[in-house]
CSV table of C-alpha atoms in Angstrom, one decimal:
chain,number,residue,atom,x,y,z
A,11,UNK,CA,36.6,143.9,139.7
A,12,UNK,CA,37.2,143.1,143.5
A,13,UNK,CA,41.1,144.1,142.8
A,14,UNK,CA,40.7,147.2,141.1
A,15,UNK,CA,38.1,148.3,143.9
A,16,UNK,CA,40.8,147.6,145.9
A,17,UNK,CA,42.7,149.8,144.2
A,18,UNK,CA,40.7,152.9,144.0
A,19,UNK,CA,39.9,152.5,147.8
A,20,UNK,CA,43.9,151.5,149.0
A,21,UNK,CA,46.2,153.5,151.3
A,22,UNK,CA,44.4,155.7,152.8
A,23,UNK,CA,42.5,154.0,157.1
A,24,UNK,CA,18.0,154.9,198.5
A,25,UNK,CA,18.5,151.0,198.2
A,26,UNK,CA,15.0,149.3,196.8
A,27,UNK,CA,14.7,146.4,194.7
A,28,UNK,CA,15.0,147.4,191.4
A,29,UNK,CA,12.9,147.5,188.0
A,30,UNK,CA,13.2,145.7,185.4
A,31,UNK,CA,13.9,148.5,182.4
A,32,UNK,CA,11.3,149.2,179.9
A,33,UNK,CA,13.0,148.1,176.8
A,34,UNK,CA,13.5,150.5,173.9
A,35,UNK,CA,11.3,150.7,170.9
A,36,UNK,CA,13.0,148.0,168.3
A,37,UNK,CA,11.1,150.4,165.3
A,38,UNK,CA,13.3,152.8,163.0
A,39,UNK,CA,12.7,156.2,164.3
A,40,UNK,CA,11.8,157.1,160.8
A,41,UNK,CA,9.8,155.3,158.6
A,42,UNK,CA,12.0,156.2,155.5
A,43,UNK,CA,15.2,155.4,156.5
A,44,UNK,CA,16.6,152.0,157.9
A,45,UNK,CA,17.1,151.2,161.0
A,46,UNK,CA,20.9,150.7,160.4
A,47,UNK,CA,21.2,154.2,158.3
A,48,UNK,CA,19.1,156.1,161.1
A,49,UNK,CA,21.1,154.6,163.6
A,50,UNK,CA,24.4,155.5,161.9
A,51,UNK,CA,23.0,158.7,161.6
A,52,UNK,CA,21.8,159.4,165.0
A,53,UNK,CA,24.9,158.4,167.0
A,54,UNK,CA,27.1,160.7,164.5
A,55,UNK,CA,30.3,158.6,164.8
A,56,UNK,CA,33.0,161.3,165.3
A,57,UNK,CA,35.8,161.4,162.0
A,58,UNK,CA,39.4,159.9,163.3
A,59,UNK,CA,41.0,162.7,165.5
A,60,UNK,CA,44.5,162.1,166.7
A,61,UNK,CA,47.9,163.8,167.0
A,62,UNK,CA,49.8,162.6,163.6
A,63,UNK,CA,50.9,164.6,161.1
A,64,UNK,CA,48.5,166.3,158.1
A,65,UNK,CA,49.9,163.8,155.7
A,66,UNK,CA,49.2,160.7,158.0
A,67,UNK,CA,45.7,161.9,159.4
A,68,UNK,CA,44.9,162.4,155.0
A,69,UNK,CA,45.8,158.9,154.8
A,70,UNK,CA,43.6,157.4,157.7
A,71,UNK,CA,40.4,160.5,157.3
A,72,UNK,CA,40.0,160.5,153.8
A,73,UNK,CA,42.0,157.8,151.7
A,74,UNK,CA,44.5,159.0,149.6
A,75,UNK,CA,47.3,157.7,147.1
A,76,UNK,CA,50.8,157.1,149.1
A,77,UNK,CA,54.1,157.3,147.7
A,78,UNK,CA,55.9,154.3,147.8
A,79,UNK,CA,58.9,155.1,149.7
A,80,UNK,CA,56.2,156.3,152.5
A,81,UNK,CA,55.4,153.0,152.8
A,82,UNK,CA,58.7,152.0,152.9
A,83,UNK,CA,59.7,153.6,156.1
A,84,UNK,CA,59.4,151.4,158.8
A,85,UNK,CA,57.1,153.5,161.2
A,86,UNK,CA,55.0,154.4,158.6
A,87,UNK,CA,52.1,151.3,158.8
A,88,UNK,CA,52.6,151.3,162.5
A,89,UNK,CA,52.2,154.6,163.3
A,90,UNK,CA,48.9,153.9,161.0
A,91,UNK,CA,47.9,151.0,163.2
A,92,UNK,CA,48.6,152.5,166.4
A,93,UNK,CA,46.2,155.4,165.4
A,94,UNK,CA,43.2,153.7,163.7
A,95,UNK,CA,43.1,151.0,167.0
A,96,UNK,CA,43.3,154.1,169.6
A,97,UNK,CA,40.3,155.7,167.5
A,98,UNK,CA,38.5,152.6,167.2
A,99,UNK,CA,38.5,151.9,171.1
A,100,UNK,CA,37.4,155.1,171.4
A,101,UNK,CA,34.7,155.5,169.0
A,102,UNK,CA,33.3,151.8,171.0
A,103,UNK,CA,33.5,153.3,174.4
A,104,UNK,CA,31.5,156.5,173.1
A,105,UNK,CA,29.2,155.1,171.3
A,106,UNK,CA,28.4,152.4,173.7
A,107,UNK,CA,27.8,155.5,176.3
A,108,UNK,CA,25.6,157.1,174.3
A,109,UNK,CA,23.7,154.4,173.5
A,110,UNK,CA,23.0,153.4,176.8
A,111,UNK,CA,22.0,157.0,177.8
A,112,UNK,CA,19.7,158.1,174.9
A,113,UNK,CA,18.3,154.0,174.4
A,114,UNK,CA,18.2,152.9,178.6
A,115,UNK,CA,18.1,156.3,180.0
A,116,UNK,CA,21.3,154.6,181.9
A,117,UNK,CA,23.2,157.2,184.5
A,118,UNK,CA,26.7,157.6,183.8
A,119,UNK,CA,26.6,159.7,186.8
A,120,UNK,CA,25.5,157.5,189.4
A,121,UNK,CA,28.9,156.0,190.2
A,122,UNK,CA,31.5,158.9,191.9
A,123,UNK,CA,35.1,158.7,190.4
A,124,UNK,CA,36.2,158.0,193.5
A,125,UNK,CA,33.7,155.7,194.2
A,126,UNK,CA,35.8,153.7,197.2
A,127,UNK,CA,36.2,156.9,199.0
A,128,UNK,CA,33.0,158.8,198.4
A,129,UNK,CA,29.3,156.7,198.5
A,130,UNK,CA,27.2,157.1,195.3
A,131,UNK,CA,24.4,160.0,196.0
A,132,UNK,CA,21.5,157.1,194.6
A,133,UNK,CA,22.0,153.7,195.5
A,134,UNK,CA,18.4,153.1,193.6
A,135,UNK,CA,20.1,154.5,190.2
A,136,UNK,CA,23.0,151.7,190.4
A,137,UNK,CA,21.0,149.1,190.8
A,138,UNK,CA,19.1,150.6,187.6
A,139,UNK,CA,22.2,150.5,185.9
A,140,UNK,CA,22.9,147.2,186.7
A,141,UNK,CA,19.5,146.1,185.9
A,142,UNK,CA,19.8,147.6,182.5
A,143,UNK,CA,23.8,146.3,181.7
A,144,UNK,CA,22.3,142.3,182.3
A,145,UNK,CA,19.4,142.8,180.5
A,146,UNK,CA,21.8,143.5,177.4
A,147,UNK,CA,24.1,140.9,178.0
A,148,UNK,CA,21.8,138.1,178.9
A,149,UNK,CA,19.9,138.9,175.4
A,150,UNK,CA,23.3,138.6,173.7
A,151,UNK,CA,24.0,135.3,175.0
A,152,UNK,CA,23.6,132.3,172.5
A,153,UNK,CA,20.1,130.7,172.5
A,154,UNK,CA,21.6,127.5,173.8
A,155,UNK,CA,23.2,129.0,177.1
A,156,UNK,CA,19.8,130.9,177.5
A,157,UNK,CA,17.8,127.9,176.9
A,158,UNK,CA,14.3,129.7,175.4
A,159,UNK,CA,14.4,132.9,174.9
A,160,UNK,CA,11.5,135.5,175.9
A,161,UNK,CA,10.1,137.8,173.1
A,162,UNK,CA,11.0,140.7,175.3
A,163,UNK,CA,14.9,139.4,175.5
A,164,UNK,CA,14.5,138.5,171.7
A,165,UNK,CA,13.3,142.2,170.9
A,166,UNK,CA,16.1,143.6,172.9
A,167,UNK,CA,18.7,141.4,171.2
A,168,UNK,CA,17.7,142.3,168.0
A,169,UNK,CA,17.5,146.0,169.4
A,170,UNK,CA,20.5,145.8,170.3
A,171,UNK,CA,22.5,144.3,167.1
A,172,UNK,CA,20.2,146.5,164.6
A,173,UNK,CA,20.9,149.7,166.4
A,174,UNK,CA,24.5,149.6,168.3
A,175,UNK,CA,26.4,146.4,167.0
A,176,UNK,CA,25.5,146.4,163.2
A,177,UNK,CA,26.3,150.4,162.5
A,178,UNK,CA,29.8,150.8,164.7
A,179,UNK,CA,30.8,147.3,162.7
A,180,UNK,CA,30.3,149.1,159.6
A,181,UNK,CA,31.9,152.2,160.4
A,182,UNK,CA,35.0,150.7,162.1
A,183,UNK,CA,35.5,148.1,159.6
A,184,UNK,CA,35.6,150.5,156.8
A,185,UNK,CA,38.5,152.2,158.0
A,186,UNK,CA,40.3,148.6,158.8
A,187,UNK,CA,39.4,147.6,154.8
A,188,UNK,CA,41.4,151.2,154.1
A,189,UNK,CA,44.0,150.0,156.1
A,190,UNK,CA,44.4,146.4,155.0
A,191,UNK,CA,44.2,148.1,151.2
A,192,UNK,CA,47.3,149.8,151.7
A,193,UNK,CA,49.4,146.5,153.4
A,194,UNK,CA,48.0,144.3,150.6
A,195,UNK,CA,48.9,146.7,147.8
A,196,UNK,CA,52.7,146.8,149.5
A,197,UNK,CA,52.9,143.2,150.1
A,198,UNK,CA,51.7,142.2,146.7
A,199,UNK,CA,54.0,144.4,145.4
A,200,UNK,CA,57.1,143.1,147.2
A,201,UNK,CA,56.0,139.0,146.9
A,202,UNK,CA,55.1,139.7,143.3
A,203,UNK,CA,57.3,137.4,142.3
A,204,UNK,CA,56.1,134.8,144.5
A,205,UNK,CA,52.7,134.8,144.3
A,206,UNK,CA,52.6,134.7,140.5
A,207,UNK,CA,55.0,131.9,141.2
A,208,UNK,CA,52.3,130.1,143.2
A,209,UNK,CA,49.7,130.8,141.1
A,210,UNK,CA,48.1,133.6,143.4
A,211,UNK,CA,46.3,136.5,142.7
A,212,UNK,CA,45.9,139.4,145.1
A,213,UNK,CA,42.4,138.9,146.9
A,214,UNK,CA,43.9,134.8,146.8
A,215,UNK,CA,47.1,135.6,148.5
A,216,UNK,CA,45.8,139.2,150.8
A,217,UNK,CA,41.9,138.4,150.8
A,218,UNK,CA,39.7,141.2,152.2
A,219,UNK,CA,37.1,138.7,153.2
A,220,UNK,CA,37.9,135.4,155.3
A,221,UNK,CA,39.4,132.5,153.4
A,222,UNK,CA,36.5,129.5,153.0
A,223,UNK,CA,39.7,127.4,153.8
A,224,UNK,CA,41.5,128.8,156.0
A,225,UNK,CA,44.2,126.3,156.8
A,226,UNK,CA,45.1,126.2,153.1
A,227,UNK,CA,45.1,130.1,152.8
A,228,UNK,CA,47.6,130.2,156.2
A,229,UNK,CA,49.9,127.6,153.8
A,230,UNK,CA,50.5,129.1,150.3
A,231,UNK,CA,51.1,132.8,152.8
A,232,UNK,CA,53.5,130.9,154.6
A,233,UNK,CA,55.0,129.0,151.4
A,234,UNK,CA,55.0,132.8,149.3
A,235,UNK,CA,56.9,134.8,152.6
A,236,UNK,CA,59.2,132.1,152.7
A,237,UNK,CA,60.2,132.2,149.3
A,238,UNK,CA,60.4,136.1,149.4
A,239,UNK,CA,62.7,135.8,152.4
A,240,UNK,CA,65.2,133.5,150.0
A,241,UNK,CA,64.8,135.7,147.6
A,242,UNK,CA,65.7,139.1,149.5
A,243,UNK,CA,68.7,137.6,151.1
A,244,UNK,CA,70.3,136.1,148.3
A,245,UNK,CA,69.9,139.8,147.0
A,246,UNK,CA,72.4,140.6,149.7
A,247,UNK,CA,75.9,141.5,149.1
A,248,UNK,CA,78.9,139.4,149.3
A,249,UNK,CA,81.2,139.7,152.3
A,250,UNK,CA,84.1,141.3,151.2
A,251,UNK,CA,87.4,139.4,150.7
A,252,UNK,CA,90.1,139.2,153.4
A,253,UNK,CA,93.3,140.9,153.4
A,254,UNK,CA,96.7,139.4,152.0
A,255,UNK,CA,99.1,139.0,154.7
A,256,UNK,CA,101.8,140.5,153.0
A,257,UNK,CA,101.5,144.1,152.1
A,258,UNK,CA,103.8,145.7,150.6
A,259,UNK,CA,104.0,148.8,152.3
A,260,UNK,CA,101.9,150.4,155.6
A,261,UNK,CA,100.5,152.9,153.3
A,262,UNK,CA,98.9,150.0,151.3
A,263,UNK,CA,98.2,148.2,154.3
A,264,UNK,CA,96.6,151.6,155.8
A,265,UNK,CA,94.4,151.9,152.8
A,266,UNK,CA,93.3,148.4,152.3
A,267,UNK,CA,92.4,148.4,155.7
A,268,UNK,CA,90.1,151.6,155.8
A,269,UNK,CA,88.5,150.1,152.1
A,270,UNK,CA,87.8,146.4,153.9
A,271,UNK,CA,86.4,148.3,156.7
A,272,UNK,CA,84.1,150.9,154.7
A,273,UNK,CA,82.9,147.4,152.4
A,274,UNK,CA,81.9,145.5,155.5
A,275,UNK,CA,80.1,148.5,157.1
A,276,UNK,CA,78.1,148.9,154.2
A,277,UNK,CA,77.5,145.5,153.6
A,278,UNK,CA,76.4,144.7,157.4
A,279,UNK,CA,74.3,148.1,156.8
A,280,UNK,CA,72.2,146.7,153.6
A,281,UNK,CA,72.1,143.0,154.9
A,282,UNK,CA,70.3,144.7,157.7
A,283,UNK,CA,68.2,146.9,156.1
A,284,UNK,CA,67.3,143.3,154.0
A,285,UNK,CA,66.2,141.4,157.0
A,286,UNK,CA,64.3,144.7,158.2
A,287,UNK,CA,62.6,144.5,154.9
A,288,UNK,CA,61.4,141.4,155.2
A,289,UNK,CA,60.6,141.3,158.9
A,290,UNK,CA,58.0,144.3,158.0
A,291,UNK,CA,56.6,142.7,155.2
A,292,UNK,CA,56.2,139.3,157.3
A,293,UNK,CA,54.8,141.9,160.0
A,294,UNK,CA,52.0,143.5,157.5
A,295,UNK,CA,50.9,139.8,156.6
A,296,UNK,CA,50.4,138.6,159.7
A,297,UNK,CA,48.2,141.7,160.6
A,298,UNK,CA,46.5,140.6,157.7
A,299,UNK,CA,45.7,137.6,159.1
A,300,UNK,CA,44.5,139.1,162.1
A,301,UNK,CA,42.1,141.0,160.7
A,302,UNK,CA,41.0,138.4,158.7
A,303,UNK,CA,40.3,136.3,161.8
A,304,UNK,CA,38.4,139.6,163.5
A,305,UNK,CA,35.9,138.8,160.4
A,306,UNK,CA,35.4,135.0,161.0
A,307,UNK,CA,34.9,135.3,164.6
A,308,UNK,CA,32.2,138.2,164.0
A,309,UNK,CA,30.0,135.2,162.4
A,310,UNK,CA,29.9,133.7,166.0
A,311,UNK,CA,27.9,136.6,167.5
A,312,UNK,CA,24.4,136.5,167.3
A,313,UNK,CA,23.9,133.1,166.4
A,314,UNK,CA,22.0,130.3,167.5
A,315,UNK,CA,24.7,128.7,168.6
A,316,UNK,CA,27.1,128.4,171.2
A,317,UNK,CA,30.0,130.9,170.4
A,318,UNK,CA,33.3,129.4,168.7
A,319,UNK,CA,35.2,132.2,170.5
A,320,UNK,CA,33.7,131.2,174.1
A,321,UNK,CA,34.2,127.4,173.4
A,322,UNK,CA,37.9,128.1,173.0
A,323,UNK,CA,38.0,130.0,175.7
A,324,UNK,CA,36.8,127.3,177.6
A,325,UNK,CA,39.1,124.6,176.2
A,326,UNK,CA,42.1,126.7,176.8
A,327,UNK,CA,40.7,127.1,180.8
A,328,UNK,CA,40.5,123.8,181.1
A,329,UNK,CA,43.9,122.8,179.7
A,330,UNK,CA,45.6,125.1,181.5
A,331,UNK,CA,47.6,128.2,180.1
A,332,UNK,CA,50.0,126.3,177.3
A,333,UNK,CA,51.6,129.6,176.2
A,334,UNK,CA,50.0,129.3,173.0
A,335,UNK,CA,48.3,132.1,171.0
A,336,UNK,CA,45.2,131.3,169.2
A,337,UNK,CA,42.4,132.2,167.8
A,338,UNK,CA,41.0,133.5,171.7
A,339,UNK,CA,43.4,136.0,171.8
A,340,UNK,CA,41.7,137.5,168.9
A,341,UNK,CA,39.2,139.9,169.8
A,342,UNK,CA,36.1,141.1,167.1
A,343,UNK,CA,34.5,144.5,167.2
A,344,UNK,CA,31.4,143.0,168.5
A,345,UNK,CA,33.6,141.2,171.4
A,346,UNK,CA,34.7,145.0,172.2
A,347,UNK,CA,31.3,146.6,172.4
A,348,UNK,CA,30.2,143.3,174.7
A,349,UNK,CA,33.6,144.0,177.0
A,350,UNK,CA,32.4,147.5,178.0
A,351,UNK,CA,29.2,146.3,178.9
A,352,UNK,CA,31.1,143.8,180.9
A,353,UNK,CA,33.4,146.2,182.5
A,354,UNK,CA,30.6,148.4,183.5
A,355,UNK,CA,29.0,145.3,185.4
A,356,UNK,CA,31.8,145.2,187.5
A,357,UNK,CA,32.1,148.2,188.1
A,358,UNK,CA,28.7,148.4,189.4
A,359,UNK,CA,29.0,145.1,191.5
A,360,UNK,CA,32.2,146.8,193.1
A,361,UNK,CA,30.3,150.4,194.1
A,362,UNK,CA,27.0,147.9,195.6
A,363,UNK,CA,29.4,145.3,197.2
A,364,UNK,CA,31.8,148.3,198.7
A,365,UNK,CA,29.3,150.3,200.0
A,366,UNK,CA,26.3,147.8,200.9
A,367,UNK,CA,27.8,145.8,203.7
A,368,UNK,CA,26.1,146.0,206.4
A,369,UNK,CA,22.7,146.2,204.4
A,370,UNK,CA,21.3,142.9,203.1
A,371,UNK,CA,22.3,142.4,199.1
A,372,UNK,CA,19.3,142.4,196.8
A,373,UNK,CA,20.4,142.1,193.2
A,374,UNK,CA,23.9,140.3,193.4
């Protein structure tokens, strides 16, 4: 049942201490509805808008069947990628901006575009800002970094997952599911061989959800794109055979010569187009992965535990940079929407460092 859903859903894609911020009602708006559905409902996440062809924004808008040499072409899945990341990032930073307006009443117009030139016209309405970008993030910290946590930062965490997190999750990840549908269905296809070899089947070898063991998962994909590798290449044509030194006359000689050359040309062409082949296909599984690993680190959001994602973080710190990627490098949805928040702090700490110098800091 879980591959034939698959299926029918594949290839698509003045400066005074400041307040502390009432926080927002944590109560659906409706009593009807969920909190998730109104949410969803009241931010009105915007369809995928970008500048790709009618057949490409078909695939990613509304899910469609793809021919197979489409998928074939080697921009085809990153063209794909490049599109559903850019709307993704932007759907997060607009989202995130309306829910700090309509939710904290925050003021996106405080802070001047050229704010090292030109003073903000409020100094009061940054700190506000400010006031209200901490309060989110130190109610998104894990219970054990915050030691106990207030009902009022409880309410606001909760807040804050019900009504922001939880609904842009579900709406990005949907279109990444459309996505990975059409790389598993093309992978599967061209490691057939394989993976029924190996005794896989598709949502074993190109899972949708994270593997319970992951290590073992990361093996038999390994084991099945090596073997698909062997395969491809010894599908490769022969070299063609030298020329005799002897020819018997320079028109001979003239033709053999043009024939050797045409052979090995087209040769060197398909052996290329062979290891192209299998580089995409090796490409496509590792994004796979990737995506795979976005879902497992979600888990360590919102937990009341320290986060595995900011443990590893540390450990790398401390070790130094070893020119390694790992799992850090990996960055959830939920790691996004926490990175603007982020981003606007700074920002904020820049404009009320810059410009409050010579007056005594009072919320730094």
């Amino acid at each position: 049942d879980n591959e034939m859903e698959a299926v029918d859903s594949a290839l698509a894609f003045g400066i005074s201490s400041p307040t502390t911020p009432t926080p927002p009602h944590s109560t659906p708006r409706s009593t009807t509805t969920t909190t998730t559905t109104t949410t969803a409902s009241h931010f009105r996440f915007k369809p995928l808008q970008h500048n790709a062809s009618n057949s490409t924004r078909s695939d990613l808008d509304h899910g469609s069947w793809v021919p197979y040499w489409r998928l074939r072409e080697p921009d085809y899945f990153n063209s794909l990628k490049s599109h559903l990341t850019a709307w993704w990032l932007r759907l997060i930073e607009e989202t995130v901006e309306l829910y700090l307006r309509q939710e904290w009443k925050y003021d996106f117009d405080a802070v001047p575009y050229d704010y090292i030139d030109h003073p903000p016209t409020s100094m009061a309405a940054i700190y506000s800002n400010l006031q209200i970008v901490r309060t989110l993030l130190l109610a998104t910290m894990p219970s054990r970094a915050q030691n106990n946590r207030s009902k009022e930062s409880t309410a606001v965490r909760t807040q804050f997952r019900d009504r922001l997190v939880v609904p842009l999750k579900e709406a990005i990840y949907r279109k990444i599911d459309e996505y990975t549908n059409s790389i598993r269905l093309f992978v599967w296809y061209q490691c057939l061989p394989e993976a029924t070899a190996r005794g896989l089947s598709l949502t074993q070898l190109l899972p949708l959800t994270p593997p319970d063991d992951n290590d073992a998962h990361a093996a038999a994909m390994a084991w099945v794109l090596d073997k698909y590798a062997e395969r491809r290449r010894r599908s490769a044509p022969p070299s063609p055979p030298a020329l005799t030194t002897t020819p018997t006359t320079t028109l001979t000689t003239t033709t053999a010569t043009t024939a050797t050359t045409t052979t090995t040309a087209t040769t060197t062409l398909e052996a290329k187009e062979i290891n192209d082949e299998i580089e995409q296909v090796k490409s496509l599984a590792d994004d796979v992965r990737y995506i795979l690993d976005m879902k497992r680190l979600e888990g360590d959001f919102f937990t009341e535990h320290e986060s595995q994602q900011q443990q590893q973080q540390q450990e790398q710190q401390q070790q130094g940079n070893s020119g390694k990627k790992g799992v850090s490098d990996i960055v959830p949805i939920t790691g996004l929407i926490l990175g603007r928040l982020h981003r606007l702090e700074n920002e904020l700490k820049t404009v009320i460092d810059h410009w409050s110098r010579h007056t005594q800091p009072r919320f730094l």
